[in-house]
Amino acid sequence: MNYFPDEVIEHVFDFITSHKDRNAVSLVCKSWYKIERMSRQIVFIGNCYAISPEGVIARFPELKSLTLKGKPHFADFNLVPHDWGGILYPWIEAFAKSRVGLEELRLKRMVVSDESLELLSKSFVNFKALVLVSCEGFSTDGLAAVAANCRFLRELDLQENEVEDHRGHWISRFPESCTSLVSLNLACLKGEINLSALERLVARSPNLKSLRLSRAVPLDALQKILMRAPQLVDLGTGSFVHDPASDAYNKLKATILKCKSIKSLSGFLEVAPRCLSAIHPICHNLTSLNLSYAPGIHGNDLIKLIQHCRKLERLWILDCIGDKGLGIVASTCKELQELRVFPSDPYGVGNAAVTEEGLVAISAGCPKLHSLLYFCQQMTNAALITVAKNCSNFTRFRLCILDPTRPDPVTMQPLDEGFGAIVQSCKRLRRLSLSGLLTDRVFLYIGMYAEQLEMLSIAFAGDSDKGMLYVLNGCKKLRKLEIRDSPFGDTALLTDVGKYETMRSLWMSSCEVTLGGCKTLAKNRPMLNVEIINEDDQIDFSSDDRQKVGKMYLYRTLVGPRKDAPEFVWTLSRRWVGTDLVKQHNSNSSKFLTMAGQEKSQKSQGWSKNPVPSGWNCHNIGVLSKNYCTRIIGYEDLKGTMA
Amino acid sequence: MQGGLGLVGVGGGGGGKGGGSANESTVSKVEKDYDHHPAESDELELGLGLSLGGGKSKGSAWGECGRILTAKDFPSAVSGTKRAADSVSHEGGSPPSISQVVGWPPIRAYRMNSLVNQAKAPRSEEEKVGSDKEKSKDNLKKKICNGNKTNSMFNEKGHLGFVKVNIDGLPIGRKVDLNAHACYETLAQTLEEMFFSSTPTINSIGLGAEKKDSAAKTSKLLDGSSEFVLTYEDKEGDWMLVGDVPWGMFLCSVKRLRIMRTSEANGLGPIFQERNEKQKAKPV
């Protein structure tokens, strides 16, 4: 029932940009669903296995910009084996085949091969922006293809990727005609770069606003590049090492003075602290400063720098700054919104650390603070309560006490009350990471108060299933829950199974969840993939259901068990046939074990006869093709012939 | 510093600390005992126990870690599903338990690798820097000493610079990671804490303050005021006094360390005095 023509509604929808809102709008009625889907150009897919590329294309044929996320978050911390999945290629292949007019691709934690980059570069004429965050699997050859073939490339943003550096002059592959670059971030590249090619590229890119260099770009090259790009707004230096008395350094100082537009500064991947004075003149304009990769800048030098940065809104820094330095930040940076303090000595119990004092000072001095990532040696309940009182605006609060089960050192109590104060005070909290000694009580608080919470990370916390249940019952907006090394078991897992279809994913590792629990969970849930990561064959699927599951990752999906799961990933799925255990091999074929039936031998090719493991009553159908339809038919055929 | 040497952190038995006087003011940065030492075998080892989460029945992740450290614990050890942070160097004596837990602390692998690589990589760019070698090494080093840091990262022993340290009077030696230090001061402080400080204390209330204090103290082992002196055996097999050559050169030639009684360091008396003067005159 539309009172307006479709075009009018479409025009109205143009103003609706948030994905959540667009999703909501598409649920109103069939007509709105259709209008919305035909007009959506920016598509966000938080889990690349929740849907197939063909499904995306079918629903959003006009898509121009795609964001895809692959591996679970804990993959960042080496908890997920290397070839778990998250492969880009099938997406590019499908999009190319359907002639999608792809212009932007943003990927996080995906495996990106050179082939996929090459196919990308050749398939989408208007391709403009490639953003890769925490990805792997590609080399500078892939980048060369992008440089050479994407004629209208505006953005090439590589953040914290593992890139194999072939040292080819891939930068030189940008044709002379390429003048459209707006953003170029090479900070994560490790190998040599053709400096003169880079300089020429910058020189012919008048729209370049953001440039982040790699470590291989020395200070004198930086100076030459900056001469060509005084209009830069965002600069990431490479190596910032030079003799402060030299000509080159003085030239740089002069050049920097011309860069009046720089608002964001990062890099210093190698730094001689005495050289930092060169940037003091531009500090007063800075809204974003990232020194978290700068090794070994002494607290005092950091303080000298920060004292100039009155407009800072975002600060990423190492804990060398110390509590004292954070006090200076608190008194200087009144506009601060986001603070990240990383440990410079993650494994040591060192001196150069920050404590609760620094955080309290920040909370008192920076009223606009809403996003925090803080690694520290210790935290007290009193401090957290004070922080909660001072700053009720937190949307993201991630606290990492380096010793993960450390209690409040003053009272020796768990940190339940402290975190409780945070969730109670910060009504807009969307993301929370906990650490320190924590009992079930903190989860009671979270369930009670954290109404907007979308993502929760738990490690070494809680006493019993009740903890997890408080969260699952209380946090209505929960989308991602990741838990490691906590005593939550089957009861917590199975109490409200329907909850998981309202969430993107659940990760549980080194908890008390058993194989039987996972099987039960998977039993009636075709919309969930329950994956067990079975490294080193720790789990024997044929025997005891009471075995603890080392790593479980479950996520909602429209497309059933994924076909590219490696050998060590077992998907428990009830979607297709009975309670199947789908084990997939690297050779693109699958083995099924079902609950019913007997051993069956097949004469046709590719079928193998394996002994039936005892105690599991399973039926080894053999090796089937990748095509699901064939698989189903195959099973149905078998059913008739089974004795 | 006490006159005698107490065994530091001997395990076994709950509640009690090992021998040695309870000198509460020397809080080692490494000793964080909240609770009693977990009951351990009768091994007599120099080491520090770390008990975490006091009495909770946690999953196996922490069960293994609250125990006396032995040589096995140092980074090359791999146990089951836990891997040691084999590429991370840390203070000899610091609790490896944290580094043995996979994925903790939760720092993106990329960032972790870059911290570590800053520790290992030879700085070819440094050659361009003038004689004022102010480059600090990596974030894993202590930042206590602010003086000139040399740039040599190479250690014949490979990327982990663990060398043996023996002290006169004790048959059992320790190991210290030279790569976790950037200057003599921090090394000497670590050794002093290893051999001369008391047993671990729970007293972490004053931890912050005390840490800062210990940073300001100059090392007695280096300035000749203690009854012990720090020596090393170099590649040629000679025993040399620690502190004469630049740090980088020292790293290249040191094979092992020995804390020797000054009285036995014959011939060093007057030389020691001289050196003492020089040391005080050096900018720190």
mmCIF file with all atom_site columns, N, CA, C and O in Angstrom, chain A residues 172-203:
data_model
loop_
_atom_site.group_PDB
_atom_site.id
_atom_site.type_symbol
_atom_site.label_atom_id
_atom_site.label_alt_id
_atom_site.label_comp_id
_atom_site.label_asym_id
_atom_site.label_entity_id
_atom_site.label_seq_id
_atom_site.pdbx_PDB_ins_code
_atom_site.Cartn_x
_atom_site.Cartn_y
_atom_site.Cartn_z
_atom_site.occupancy
_atom_site.B_iso_or_equiv
_atom_site.pdbx_formal_charge
_atom_site.auth_seq_id
_atom_site.auth_comp_id
_atom_site.auth_asym_id
_atom_site.auth_atom_id
_atom_site.pdbx_PDB_model_num
ATOM 1   N N  . SER A 1 172 ? 55.325 0.967  -9.531  1.00 0.00 ? 172 SER A N  1
ATOM 2   C CA . SER A 1 172 ? 55.517 1.473  -10.897 1.00 0.00 ? 172 SER A CA 1
ATOM 3   C C  . SER A 1 172 ? 54.416 1.015  -11.834 1.00 0.00 ? 172 SER A C  1
ATOM 4   O O  . SER A 1 172 ? 54.290 1.515  -12.939 1.00 0.00 ? 172 SER A O  1
ATOM 5   N N  . ARG A 1 173 ? 53.618 0.058  -11.390 1.00 0.00 ? 173 ARG A N  1
ATOM 6   C CA . ARG A 1 173 ? 52.568 -0.450 -12.268 1.00 0.00 ? 173 ARG A CA 1
ATOM 7   C C  . ARG A 1 173 ? 51.390 0.500  -12.352 1.00 0.00 ? 173 ARG A C  1
ATOM 8   O O  . ARG A 1 173 ? 50.504 0.329  -13.181 1.00 0.00 ? 173 ARG A O  1
ATOM 9   N N  . PHE A 1 174 ? 51.318 1.485  -11.491 1.00 0.00 ? 174 PHE A N  1
ATOM 10  C CA . PHE A 1 174 ? 50.288 2.513  -11.659 1.00 0.00 ? 174 PHE A CA 1
ATOM 11  C C  . PHE A 1 174 ? 50.611 3.269  -12.952 1.00 0.00 ? 174 PHE A C  1
ATOM 12  O O  . PHE A 1 174 ? 51.673 3.878  -13.068 1.00 0.00 ? 174 PHE A O  1
ATOM 13  N N  . PRO A 1 175 ? 49.690 3.256  -13.914 1.00 0.00 ? 175 PRO A N  1
ATOM 14  C CA . PRO A 1 175 ? 50.019 3.933  -15.169 1.00 0.00 ? 175 PRO A CA 1
ATOM 15  C C  . PRO A 1 175 ? 50.135 5.444  -14.969 1.00 0.00 ? 175 PRO A C  1
ATOM 16  O O  . PRO A 1 175 ? 49.605 6.004  -14.008 1.00 0.00 ? 175 PRO A O  1
ATOM 17  N N  . GLU A 1 176 ? 50.814 6.062  -15.889 1.00 0.00 ? 176 GLU A N  1
ATOM 18  C CA . GLU A 1 176 ? 50.966 7.519  -15.831 1.00 0.00 ? 176 GLU A CA 1
ATOM 19  C C  . GLU A 1 176 ? 49.613 8.209  -15.854 1.00 0.00 ? 176 GLU A C  1
ATOM 20  O O  . GLU A 1 176 ? 49.456 9.310  -15.333 1.00 0.00 ? 176 GLU A O  1
ATOM 21  N N  . SER A 1 177 ? 48.652 7.524  -16.443 1.00 0.00 ? 177 SER A N  1
ATOM 22  C CA . SER A 1 177 ? 47.324 8.122  -16.548 1.00 0.00 ? 177 SER A CA 1
ATOM 23  C C  . SER A 1 177 ? 46.538 8.046  -15.247 1.00 0.00 ? 177 SER A C  1
ATOM 24  O O  . SER A 1 177 ? 45.466 8.623  -15.127 1.00 0.00 ? 177 SER A O  1
ATOM 25  N N  . CYS A 1 178 ? 47.068 7.337  -14.288 1.00 0.00 ? 178 CYS A N  1
ATOM 26  C CA . CYS A 1 178 ? 46.339 7.211  -13.022 1.00 0.00 ? 178 CYS A CA 1
ATOM 27  C C  . CYS A 1 178 ? 46.603 8.429  -12.175 1.00 0.00 ? 178 CYS A C  1
ATOM 28  O O  . CYS A 1 178 ? 47.693 8.623  -11.643 1.00 0.00 ? 178 CYS A O  1
ATOM 29  N N  . THR A 1 179 ? 45.576 9.250  -12.064 1.00 0.00 ? 179 THR A N  1
ATOM 30  C CA . THR A 1 179 ? 45.741 10.480 -11.298 1.00 0.00 ? 179 THR A CA 1
ATOM 31  C C  . THR A 1 179 ? 44.621 10.630 -10.278 1.00 0.00 ? 179 THR A C  1
ATOM 32  O O  . THR A 1 179 ? 44.398 11.710 -9.742  1.00 0.00 ? 179 THR A O  1
ATOM 33  N N  . SER A 1 180 ? 43.935 9.524  -10.036 1.00 0.00 ? 180 SER A N  1
ATOM 34  C CA . SER A 1 180 ? 42.717 9.654  -9.237  1.00 0.00 ? 180 SER A CA 1
ATOM 35  C C  . SER A 1 180 ? 42.876 9.307  -7.771  1.00 0.00 ? 180 SER A C  1
ATOM 36  O O  . SER A 1 180 ? 41.928 9.400  -7.012  1.00 0.00 ? 180 SER A O  1
ATOM 37  N N  . LEU A 1 181 ? 44.065 8.940  -7.375  1.00 0.00 ? 181 LEU A N  1
ATOM 38  C CA . LEU A 1 181 ? 44.225 8.465  -5.998  1.00 0.00 ? 181 LEU A CA 1
ATOM 39  C C  . LEU A 1 181 ? 43.861 9.511  -4.956  1.00 0.00 ? 181 LEU A C  1
ATOM 40  O O  . LEU A 1 181 ? 44.300 10.659 -5.022  1.00 0.00 ? 181 LEU A O  1
ATOM 41  N N  . VAL A 1 182 ? 43.072 9.058  -4.013  1.00 0.00 ? 182 VAL A N  1
ATOM 42  C CA . VAL A 1 182 ? 42.720 9.910  -2.875  1.00 0.00 ? 182 VAL A CA 1
ATOM 43  C C  . VAL A 1 182 ? 43.355 9.376  -1.603  1.00 0.00 ? 182 VAL A C  1
ATOM 44  O O  . VAL A 1 182 ? 43.730 10.114 -0.701  1.00 0.00 ? 182 VAL A O  1
ATOM 45  N N  . SER A 1 183 ? 43.448 8.042  -1.538  1.00 0.00 ? 183 SER A N  1
ATOM 46  C CA . SER A 1 183 ? 43.960 7.452  -0.307  1.00 0.00 ? 183 SER A CA 1
ATOM 47  C C  . SER A 1 183 ? 44.873 6.276  -0.612  1.00 0.00 ? 183 SER A C  1
ATOM 48  O O  . SER A 1 183 ? 44.487 5.379  -1.369  1.00 0.00 ? 183 SER A O  1
ATOM 49  N N  . LEU A 1 184 ? 46.055 6.295  -0.052  1.00 0.00 ? 184 LEU A N  1
ATOM 50  C CA . LEU A 1 184 ? 47.014 5.217  -0.275  1.00 0.00 ? 184 LEU A CA 1
ATOM 51  C C  . LEU A 1 184 ? 47.669 4.862  1.059   1.00 0.00 ? 184 LEU A C  1
ATOM 52  O O  . LEU A 1 184 ? 48.377 5.678  1.650   1.00 0.00 ? 184 LEU A O  1
ATOM 53  N N  . ASN A 1 185 ? 47.396 3.649  1.517   1.00 0.00 ? 185 ASN A N  1
ATOM 54  C CA . ASN A 1 185 ? 47.944 3.237  2.800   1.00 0.00 ? 185 ASN A CA 1
ATOM 55  C C  . ASN A 1 185 ? 48.794 1.990  2.623   1.00 0.00 ? 185 ASN A C  1
ATOM 56  O O  . ASN A 1 185 ? 48.278 0.904  2.400   1.00 0.00 ? 185 ASN A O  1
ATOM 57  N N  . LEU A 1 186 ? 50.099 2.177  2.734   1.00 0.00 ? 186 LEU A N  1
ATOM 58  C CA . LEU A 1 186 ? 51.021 1.062  2.508   1.00 0.00 ? 186 LEU A CA 1
ATOM 59  C C  . LEU A 1 186 ? 51.745 0.647  3.779   1.00 0.00 ? 186 LEU A C  1
ATOM 60  O O  . LEU A 1 186 ? 52.723 -0.086 3.729   1.00 0.00 ? 186 LEU A O  1
ATOM 61  N N  . ALA A 1 187 ? 51.275 1.111  4.917   1.00 0.00 ? 187 ALA A N  1
ATOM 62  C CA . ALA A 1 187 ? 52.052 0.977  6.152   1.00 0.00 ? 187 ALA A CA 1
ATOM 63  C C  . ALA A 1 187 ? 52.463 -0.454 6.479   1.00 0.00 ? 187 ALA A C  1
ATOM 64  O O  . ALA A 1 187 ? 53.494 -0.690 7.073   1.00 0.00 ? 187 ALA A O  1
ATOM 65  N N  . CYS A 1 188 ? 51.644 -1.410 6.082   1.00 0.00 ? 188 CYS A N  1
ATOM 66  C CA . CYS A 1 188 ? 51.941 -2.781 6.515   1.00 0.00 ? 188 CYS A CA 1
ATOM 67  C C  . CYS A 1 188 ? 52.910 -3.504 5.596   1.00 0.00 ? 188 CYS A C  1
ATOM 68  O O  . CYS A 1 188 ? 53.283 -4.651 5.870   1.00 0.00 ? 188 CYS A O  1
ATOM 69  N N  . LEU A 1 189 ? 53.334 -2.855 4.527   1.00 0.00 ? 189 LEU A N  1
ATOM 70  C CA . LEU A 1 189 ? 54.258 -3.536 3.626   1.00 0.00 ? 189 LEU A CA 1
ATOM 71  C C  . LEU A 1 189 ? 55.650 -3.547 4.218   1.00 0.00 ? 189 LEU A C  1
ATOM 72  O O  . LEU A 1 189 ? 56.099 -2.569 4.801   1.00 0.00 ? 189 LEU A O  1
ATOM 73  N N  . LYS A 1 190 ? 56.316 -4.681 4.025   1.00 0.00 ? 190 LYS A N  1
ATOM 74  C CA . LYS A 1 190 ? 57.596 -4.813 4.703   1.00 0.00 ? 190 LYS A CA 1
ATOM 75  C C  . LYS A 1 190 ? 58.782 -4.608 3.790   1.00 0.00 ? 190 LYS A C  1
ATOM 76  O O  . LYS A 1 190 ? 59.883 -4.331 4.253   1.00 0.00 ? 190 LYS A O  1
ATOM 77  N N  . GLY A 1 191 ? 58.566 -4.795 2.492   1.00 0.00 ? 191 GLY A N  1
ATOM 78  C CA . GLY A 1 191 ? 59.718 -4.796 1.602   1.00 0.00 ? 191 GLY A CA 1
ATOM 79  C C  . GLY A 1 191 ? 60.057 -3.426 1.053   1.00 0.00 ? 191 GLY A C  1
ATOM 80  O O  . GLY A 1 191 ? 59.422 -2.418 1.360   1.00 0.00 ? 191 GLY A O  1
ATOM 81  N N  . GLU A 1 192 ? 61.048 -3.430 0.233   1.00 0.00 ? 192 GLU A N  1
ATOM 82  C CA . GLU A 1 192 ? 61.485 -2.175 -0.374  1.00 0.00 ? 192 GLU A CA 1
ATOM 83  C C  . GLU A 1 192 ? 60.442 -1.640 -1.327  1.00 0.00 ? 192 GLU A C  1
ATOM 84  O O  . GLU A 1 192 ? 59.684 -2.378 -1.922  1.00 0.00 ? 192 GLU A O  1
ATOM 85  N N  . ILE A 1 193 ? 60.461 -0.348 -1.456  1.00 0.00 ? 193 ILE A N  1
ATOM 86  C CA . ILE A 1 193 ? 59.529 0.307  -2.372  1.00 0.00 ? 193 ILE A CA 1
ATOM 87  C C  . ILE A 1 193 ? 60.357 1.177  -3.311  1.00 0.00 ? 193 ILE A C  1
ATOM 88  O O  . ILE A 1 193 ? 61.322 1.801  -2.884  1.00 0.00 ? 193 ILE A O  1
ATOM 89  N N  . ASN A 1 194 ? 59.924 1.212  -4.535  1.00 0.00 ? 194 ASN A N  1
ATOM 90  C CA . ASN A 1 194 ? 60.591 2.077  -5.487  1.00 0.00 ? 194 ASN A CA 1
ATOM 91  C C  . ASN A 1 194 ? 60.249 3.522  -5.153  1.00 0.00 ? 194 ASN A C  1
ATOM 92  O O  . ASN A 1 194 ? 59.155 4.009  -5.455  1.00 0.00 ? 194 ASN A O  1
ATOM 93  N N  . LEU A 1 195 ? 61.178 4.195  -4.516  1.00 0.00 ? 195 LEU A N  1
ATOM 94  C CA . LEU A 1 195 ? 60.862 5.497  -3.957  1.00 0.00 ? 195 LEU A CA 1
ATOM 95  C C  . LEU A 1 195 ? 60.573 6.543  -5.030  1.00 0.00 ? 195 LEU A C  1
ATOM 96  O O  . LEU A 1 195 ? 59.695 7.392  -4.861  1.00 0.00 ? 195 LEU A O  1
ATOM 97  N N  . SER A 1 196 ? 61.301 6.490  -6.107  1.00 0.00 ? 196 SER A N  1
ATOM 98  C CA . SER A 1 196 ? 61.044 7.525  -7.116  1.00 0.00 ? 196 SER A CA 1
ATOM 99  C C  . SER A 1 196 ? 59.704 7.292  -7.798  1.00 0.00 ? 196 SER A C  1
ATOM 100 O O  . SER A 1 196 ? 58.988 8.246  -8.112  1.00 0.00 ? 196 SER A O  1
ATOM 101 N N  . ALA A 1 197 ? 59.337 6.024  -7.974  1.00 0.00 ? 197 ALA A N  1
ATOM 102 C CA . ALA A 1 197 ? 58.013 5.756  -8.549  1.00 0.00 ? 197 ALA A CA 1
ATOM 103 C C  . ALA A 1 197 ? 56.926 6.250  -7.615  1.00 0.00 ? 197 ALA A C  1
ATOM 104 O O  . ALA A 1 197 ? 55.919 6.825  -8.039  1.00 0.00 ? 197 ALA A O  1
ATOM 105 N N  . LEU A 1 198 ? 57.149 6.045  -6.341  1.00 0.00 ? 198 LEU A N  1
ATOM 106 C CA . LEU A 1 198 ? 56.168 6.501  -5.354  1.00 0.00 ? 198 LEU A CA 1
ATOM 107 C C  . LEU A 1 198 ? 56.049 8.017  -5.387  1.00 0.00 ? 198 LEU A C  1
ATOM 108 O O  . LEU A 1 198 ? 54.951 8.581  -5.374  1.00 0.00 ? 198 LEU A O  1
ATOM 109 N N  . GLU A 1 199 ? 57.180 8.651  -5.479  1.00 0.00 ? 199 GLU A N  1
ATOM 110 C CA . GLU A 1 199 ? 57.165 10.107 -5.498  1.00 0.00 ? 199 GLU A CA 1
ATOM 111 C C  . GLU A 1 199 ? 56.427 10.625 -6.729  1.00 0.00 ? 199 GLU A C  1
ATOM 112 O O  . GLU A 1 199 ? 55.612 11.551 -6.643  1.00 0.00 ? 199 GLU A O  1
ATOM 113 N N  . ARG A 1 200 ? 56.672 9.986  -7.852  1.00 0.00 ? 200 ARG A N  1
ATOM 114 C CA . ARG A 1 200 ? 55.989 10.427 -9.082  1.00 0.00 ? 200 ARG A CA 1
ATOM 115 C C  . ARG A 1 200 ? 54.498 10.173 -8.991  1.00 0.00 ? 200 ARG A C  1
ATOM 116 O O  . ARG A 1 200 ? 53.687 10.975 -9.448  1.00 0.00 ? 200 ARG A O  1
ATOM 117 N N  . LEU A 1 201 ? 54.139 9.060  -8.388  1.00 0.00 ? 201 LEU A N  1
ATOM 118 C CA . LEU A 1 201 ? 52.716 8.749  -8.221  1.00 0.00 ? 201 LEU A CA 1
ATOM 119 C C  . LEU A 1 201 ? 52.050 9.825  -7.381  1.00 0.00 ? 201 LEU A C  1
ATOM 120 O O  . LEU A 1 201 ? 50.961 10.314 -7.705  1.00 0.00 ? 201 LEU A O  1
ATOM 121 N N  . VAL A 1 202 ? 52.692 10.196 -6.293  1.00 0.00 ? 202 VAL A N  1
ATOM 122 C CA . VAL A 1 202 ? 52.134 11.230 -5.430  1.00 0.00 ? 202 VAL A CA 1
ATOM 123 C C  . VAL A 1 202 ? 52.039 12.547 -6.189  1.00 0.00 ? 202 VAL A C  1
ATOM 124 O O  . VAL A 1 202 ? 51.056 13.289 -6.080  1.00 0.00 ? 202 VAL A O  1
ATOM 125 N N  . ALA A 1 203 ? 53.059 12.808 -6.972  1.00 0.00 ? 203 ALA A N  1
ATOM 126 C CA . ALA A 1 203 ? 53.094 14.072 -7.704  1.00 0.00 ? 203 ALA A CA 1
ATOM 127 C C  . ALA A 1 203 ? 51.937 14.201 -8.681  1.00 0.00 ? 203 ALA A C  1
ATOM 128 O O  . ALA A 1 203 ? 51.403 15.299 -8.883  1.00 0.00 ? 203 ALA A O  1
#
